[in-house]
PDB file of C-alpha atoms in Angstrom:
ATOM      1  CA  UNK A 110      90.547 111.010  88.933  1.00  0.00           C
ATOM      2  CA  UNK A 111      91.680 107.908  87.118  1.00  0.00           C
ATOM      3  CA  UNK A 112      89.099 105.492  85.493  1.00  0.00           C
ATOM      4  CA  UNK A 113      87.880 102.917  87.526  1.00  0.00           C
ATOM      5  CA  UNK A 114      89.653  99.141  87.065  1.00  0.00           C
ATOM      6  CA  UNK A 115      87.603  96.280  87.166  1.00  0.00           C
ATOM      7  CA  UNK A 116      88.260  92.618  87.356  1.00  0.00           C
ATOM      8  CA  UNK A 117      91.979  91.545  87.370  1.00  0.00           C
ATOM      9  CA  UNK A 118      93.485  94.866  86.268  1.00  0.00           C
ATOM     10  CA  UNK A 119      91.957  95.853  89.743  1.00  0.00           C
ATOM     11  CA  UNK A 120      92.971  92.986  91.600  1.00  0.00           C
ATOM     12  CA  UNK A 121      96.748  93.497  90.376  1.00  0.00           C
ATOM     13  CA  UNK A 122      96.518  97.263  91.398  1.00  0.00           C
ATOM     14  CA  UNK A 123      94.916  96.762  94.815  1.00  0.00           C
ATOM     15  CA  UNK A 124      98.065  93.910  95.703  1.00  0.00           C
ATOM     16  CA  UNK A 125     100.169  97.054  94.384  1.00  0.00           C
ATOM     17  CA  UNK A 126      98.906  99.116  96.682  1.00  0.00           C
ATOM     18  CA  UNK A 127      99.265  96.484  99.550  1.00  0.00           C
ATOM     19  CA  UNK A 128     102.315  95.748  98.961  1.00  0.00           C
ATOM     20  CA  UNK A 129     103.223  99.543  99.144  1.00  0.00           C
ATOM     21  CA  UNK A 130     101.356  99.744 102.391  1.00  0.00           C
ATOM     22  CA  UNK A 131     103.406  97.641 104.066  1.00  0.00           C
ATOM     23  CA  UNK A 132     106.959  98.282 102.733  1.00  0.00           C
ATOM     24  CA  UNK A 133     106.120 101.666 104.145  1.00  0.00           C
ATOM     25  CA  UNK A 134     105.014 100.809 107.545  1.00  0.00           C
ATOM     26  CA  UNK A 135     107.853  97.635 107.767  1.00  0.00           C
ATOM     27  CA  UNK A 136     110.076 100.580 106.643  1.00  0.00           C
ATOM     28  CA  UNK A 137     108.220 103.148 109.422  1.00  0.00           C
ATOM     29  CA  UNK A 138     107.289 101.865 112.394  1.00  0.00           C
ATOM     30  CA  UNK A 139     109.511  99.813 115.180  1.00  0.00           C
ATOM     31  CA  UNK A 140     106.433  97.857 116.055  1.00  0.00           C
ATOM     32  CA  UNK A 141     105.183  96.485 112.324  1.00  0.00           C
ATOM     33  CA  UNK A 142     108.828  95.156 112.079  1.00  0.00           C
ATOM     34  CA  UNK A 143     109.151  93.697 115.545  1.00  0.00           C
ATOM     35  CA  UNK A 144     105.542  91.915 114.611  1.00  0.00           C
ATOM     36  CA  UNK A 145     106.677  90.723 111.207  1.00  0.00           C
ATOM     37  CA  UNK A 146     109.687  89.040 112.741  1.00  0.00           C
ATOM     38  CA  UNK A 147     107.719  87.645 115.672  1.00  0.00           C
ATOM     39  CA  UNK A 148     105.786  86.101 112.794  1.00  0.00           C
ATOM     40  CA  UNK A 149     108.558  85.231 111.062  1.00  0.00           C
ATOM     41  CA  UNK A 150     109.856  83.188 114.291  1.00  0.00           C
ATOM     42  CA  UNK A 151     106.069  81.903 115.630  1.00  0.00           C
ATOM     43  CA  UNK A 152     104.566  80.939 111.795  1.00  0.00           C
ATOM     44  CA  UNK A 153     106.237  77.984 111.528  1.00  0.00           C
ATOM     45  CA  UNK A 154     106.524  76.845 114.879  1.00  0.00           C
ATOM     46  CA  UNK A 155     102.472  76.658 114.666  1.00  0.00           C
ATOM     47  CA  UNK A 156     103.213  74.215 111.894  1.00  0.00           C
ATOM     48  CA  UNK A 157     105.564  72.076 113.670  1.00  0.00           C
ATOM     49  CA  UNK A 158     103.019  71.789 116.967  1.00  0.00           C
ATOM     50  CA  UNK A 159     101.191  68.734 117.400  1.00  0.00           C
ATOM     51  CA  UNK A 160      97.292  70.365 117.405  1.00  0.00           C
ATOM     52  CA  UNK A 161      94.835  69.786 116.294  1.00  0.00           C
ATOM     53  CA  UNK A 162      93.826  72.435 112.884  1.00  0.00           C
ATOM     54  CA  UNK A 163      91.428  74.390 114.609  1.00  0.00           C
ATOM     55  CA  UNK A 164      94.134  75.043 117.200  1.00  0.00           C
ATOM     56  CA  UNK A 165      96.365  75.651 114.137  1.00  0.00           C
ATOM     57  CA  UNK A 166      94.179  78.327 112.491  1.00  0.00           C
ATOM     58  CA  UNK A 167      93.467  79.922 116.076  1.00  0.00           C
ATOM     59  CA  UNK A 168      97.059  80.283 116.580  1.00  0.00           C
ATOM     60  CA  UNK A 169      97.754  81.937 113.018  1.00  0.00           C
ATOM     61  CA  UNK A 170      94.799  84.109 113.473  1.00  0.00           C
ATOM     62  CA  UNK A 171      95.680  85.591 116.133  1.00  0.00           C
ATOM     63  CA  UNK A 172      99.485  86.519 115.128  1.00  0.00           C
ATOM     64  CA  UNK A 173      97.588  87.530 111.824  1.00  0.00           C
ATOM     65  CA  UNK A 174      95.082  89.904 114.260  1.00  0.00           C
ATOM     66  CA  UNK A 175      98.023  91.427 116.013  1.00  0.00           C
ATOM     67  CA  UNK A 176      99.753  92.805 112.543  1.00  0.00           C
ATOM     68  CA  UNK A 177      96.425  93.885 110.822  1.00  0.00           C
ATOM     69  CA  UNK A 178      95.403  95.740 114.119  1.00  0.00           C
ATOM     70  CA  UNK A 179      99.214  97.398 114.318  1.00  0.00           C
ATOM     71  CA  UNK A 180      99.083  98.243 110.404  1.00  0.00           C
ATOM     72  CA  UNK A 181      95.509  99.911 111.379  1.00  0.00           C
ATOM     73  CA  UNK A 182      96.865 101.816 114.444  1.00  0.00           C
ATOM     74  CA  UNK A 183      99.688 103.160 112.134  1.00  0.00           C
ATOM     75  CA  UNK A 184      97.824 104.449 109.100  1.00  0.00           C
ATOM     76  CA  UNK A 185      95.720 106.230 111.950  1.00  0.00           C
ATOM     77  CA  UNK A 186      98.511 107.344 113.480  1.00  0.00           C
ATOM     78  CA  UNK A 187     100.019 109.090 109.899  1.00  0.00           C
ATOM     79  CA  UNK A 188      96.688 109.990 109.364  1.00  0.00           C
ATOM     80  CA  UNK A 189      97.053 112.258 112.630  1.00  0.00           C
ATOM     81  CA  UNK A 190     100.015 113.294 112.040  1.00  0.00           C
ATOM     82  CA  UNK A 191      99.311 114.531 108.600  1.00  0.00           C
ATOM     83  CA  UNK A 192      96.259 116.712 109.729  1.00  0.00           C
ATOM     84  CA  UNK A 193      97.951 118.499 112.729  1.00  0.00           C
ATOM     85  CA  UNK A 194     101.266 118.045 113.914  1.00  0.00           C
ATOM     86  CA  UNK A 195     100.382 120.240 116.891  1.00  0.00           C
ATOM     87  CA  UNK A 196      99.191 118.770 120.321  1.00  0.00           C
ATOM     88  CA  UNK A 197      95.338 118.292 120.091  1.00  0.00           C
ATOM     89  CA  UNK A 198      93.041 116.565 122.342  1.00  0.00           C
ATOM     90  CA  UNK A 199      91.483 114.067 120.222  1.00  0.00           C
ATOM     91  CA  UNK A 200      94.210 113.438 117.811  1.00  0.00           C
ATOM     92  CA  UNK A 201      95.874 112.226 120.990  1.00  0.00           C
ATOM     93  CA  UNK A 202      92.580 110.254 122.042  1.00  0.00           C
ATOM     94  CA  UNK A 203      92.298 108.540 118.433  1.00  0.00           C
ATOM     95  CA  UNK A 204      95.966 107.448 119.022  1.00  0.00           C
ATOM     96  CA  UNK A 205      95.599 106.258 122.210  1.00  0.00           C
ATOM     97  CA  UNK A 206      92.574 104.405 121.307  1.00  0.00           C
ATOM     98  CA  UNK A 207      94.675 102.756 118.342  1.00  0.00           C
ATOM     99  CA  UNK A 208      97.274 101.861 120.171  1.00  0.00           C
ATOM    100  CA  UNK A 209      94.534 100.327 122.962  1.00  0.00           C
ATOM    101  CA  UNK A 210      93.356  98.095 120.254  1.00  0.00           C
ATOM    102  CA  UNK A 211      96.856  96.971 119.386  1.00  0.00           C
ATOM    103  CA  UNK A 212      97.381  95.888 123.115  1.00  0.00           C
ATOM    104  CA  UNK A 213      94.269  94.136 123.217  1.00  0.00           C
ATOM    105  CA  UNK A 214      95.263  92.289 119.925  1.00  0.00           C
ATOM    106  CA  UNK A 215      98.920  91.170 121.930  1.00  0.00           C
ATOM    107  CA  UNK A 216      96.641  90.132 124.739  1.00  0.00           C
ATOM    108  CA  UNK A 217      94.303  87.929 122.487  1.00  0.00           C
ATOM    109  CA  UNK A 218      97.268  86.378 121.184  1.00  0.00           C
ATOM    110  CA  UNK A 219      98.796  85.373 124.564  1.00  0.00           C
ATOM    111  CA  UNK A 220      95.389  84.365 125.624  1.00  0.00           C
ATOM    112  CA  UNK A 221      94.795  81.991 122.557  1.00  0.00           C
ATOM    113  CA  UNK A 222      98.394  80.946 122.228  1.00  0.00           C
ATOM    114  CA  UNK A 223      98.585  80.165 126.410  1.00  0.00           C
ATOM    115  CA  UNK A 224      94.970  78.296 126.412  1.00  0.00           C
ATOM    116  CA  UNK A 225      96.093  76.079 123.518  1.00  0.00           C
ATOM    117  CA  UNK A 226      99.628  75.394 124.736  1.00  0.00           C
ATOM    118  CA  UNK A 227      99.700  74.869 128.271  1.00  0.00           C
TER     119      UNK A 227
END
């Protein structure tokens, strides 16, 4: 096992490792890229709304909710598939129950985005 890093030689190794993460699941997974450009379009759209910041942050949160939640529900989901490939019971629950908490993400956004803008 390598050393442990400390301070900024950790820092620059953990945004690394981020970074990594999600070039693979952009590079994956159908839904992380459909998110990122659905960010891509809504991000500055929240910029150009006339709200009030809280309203602002609210909005970006919960696009911001929506991706973590998906990149979540996808390292799960490898996870799974890395232990069994094979049909099991609860590998199939712990998928279903990430992708559950994706669709309650998508409906948080609506919610937030459809209480501040109409």
């Amino acid at each position: 096992m390598p050393p442990k890093r400390s301070g900024f030689t950790r820092l620059y190794f953990a945004t690394i490792y981020s970074c990594r993460g999600i070039k693979a699941a952009f590079s994956s997974e159908a839904a992380v890229r459909q998110e990122i450009v659905a960010m891509a379009l809504l991000v500055p759209i929240v910029f150009i709304l006339d709200v009030i910041n809280s309203e602002r942050v609210l909005l970006l949160f919960s696009l911001f909710i929506v991706l973590i939640t998906e990149l979540l529900n996808t390292a799960v989901e490898k996870l799974s598939d890395h232990v069994s490939t094979d049909m099991h019971e609860l590998i199939g629950k712990a998928k279903d129950i990430g992708s559950a908490a994706v669709f309650i993400s998508l409906i948080l956004a609506l919610v937030t985005w459809g209480i501040i803008l109409l």
